[in-house]
């Protein structure tokens, strides 16, 4: 079954369709249907949903995942993290009653959101790759969402530990994983391009 998503050809495969991705697709279809129903201009009605929008405009809440380490190890580590992000996050959210009742679905940006290179104190080239995950909530956060945010931060700590432990199972790699909750207006501070 082909999935028509022109922006990200790497996702145009039925094998990538799982329960979390199905929720993302259904959400996009519902948004497009609302636009079609509310628009009188036929040309604009058809073209507008196909244009979509930027990933960062679709969500108000995000998780930024930093993978960092020496250039020689970061490729494998970033791939490992990329394959496990949604599975592990969904599993951990389902375990938390504070999060399971709030989070509708997660949507991962299909490629690394940014890559930075810098030298550490030993003059080794370190690379930081960032993954971006959009969070769709059932309803808006009340009272600033402090309970939700603290539960999410705790869950992200266990996510980091679990992923790094699984990656380092047999060998020691000098890699680092940091996951943080970020609101849409703070993405620029994390080096995430607002136009993705």
PDB file of N, CA and C in Angstrom, residues 35 47-48 53 58 75 88 146 175 182 195:
ATOM      1  N   UNK A  35     -10.002  21.651   5.740  1.00  0.00           N
ATOM      2  CA  UNK A  35      -9.647  22.729   4.816  1.00  0.00           C
ATOM      3  C   UNK A  35     -10.501  22.663   3.552  1.00  0.00           C
ATOM      4  N   UNK A  47      -5.165  22.358  -3.803  1.00  0.00           N
ATOM      5  CA  UNK A  47      -3.726  22.592  -3.678  1.00  0.00           C
ATOM      6  C   UNK A  47      -3.290  22.800  -2.232  1.00  0.00           C
ATOM      7  N   UNK A  48      -4.064  23.498  -1.445  1.00  0.00           N
ATOM      8  CA  UNK A  48      -3.674  23.843  -0.071  1.00  0.00           C
ATOM      9  C   UNK A  48      -3.308  22.635   0.792  1.00  0.00           C
ATOM     10  N   UNK A  53       2.595  22.077   5.338  1.00  0.00           N
ATOM     11  CA  UNK A  53       3.156  23.165   6.130  1.00  0.00           C
ATOM     12  C   UNK A  53       4.458  22.673   6.703  1.00  0.00           C
ATOM     13  N   UNK A  58       3.215  22.493  12.961  1.00  0.00           N
ATOM     14  CA  UNK A  58       2.135  21.544  13.239  1.00  0.00           C
ATOM     15  C   UNK A  58       1.962  21.236  14.719  1.00  0.00           C
ATOM     16  N   UNK A  75      27.629   8.102  13.521  1.00  0.00           N
ATOM     17  CA  UNK A  75      26.762   7.589  12.459  1.00  0.00           C
ATOM     18  C   UNK A  75      25.965   6.378  12.913  1.00  0.00           C
ATOM     19  N   UNK A  88      10.373   3.182  21.576  1.00  0.00           N
ATOM     20  CA  UNK A  88      10.680   3.347  23.000  1.00  0.00           C
ATOM     21  C   UNK A  88       9.824   4.430  23.648  1.00  0.00           C
ATOM     22  N   UNK A 146       2.657  21.800  34.413  1.00  0.00           N
ATOM     23  CA  UNK A 146       3.837  21.422  35.202  1.00  0.00           C
ATOM     24  C   UNK A 146       3.866  19.922  35.506  1.00  0.00           C
ATOM     25  N   UNK A 175      29.726   8.023  23.414  1.00  0.00           N
ATOM     26  CA  UNK A 175      28.598   8.763  22.848  1.00  0.00           C
ATOM     27  C   UNK A 175      27.721   9.261  23.986  1.00  0.00           C
ATOM     28  N   UNK A 182      10.715  20.518  24.759  1.00  0.00           N
ATOM     29  CA  UNK A 182      10.888  21.886  24.276  1.00  0.00           C
ATOM     30  C   UNK A 182       9.566  22.366  23.699  1.00  0.00           C
ATOM     31  N   UNK A 195      11.953  26.358   9.862  1.00  0.00           N
ATOM     32  CA  UNK A 195      11.358  26.144   8.542  1.00  0.00           C
ATOM     33  C   UNK A 195      11.315  24.682   8.127  1.00  0.00           C
TER      34      UNK A 195
END
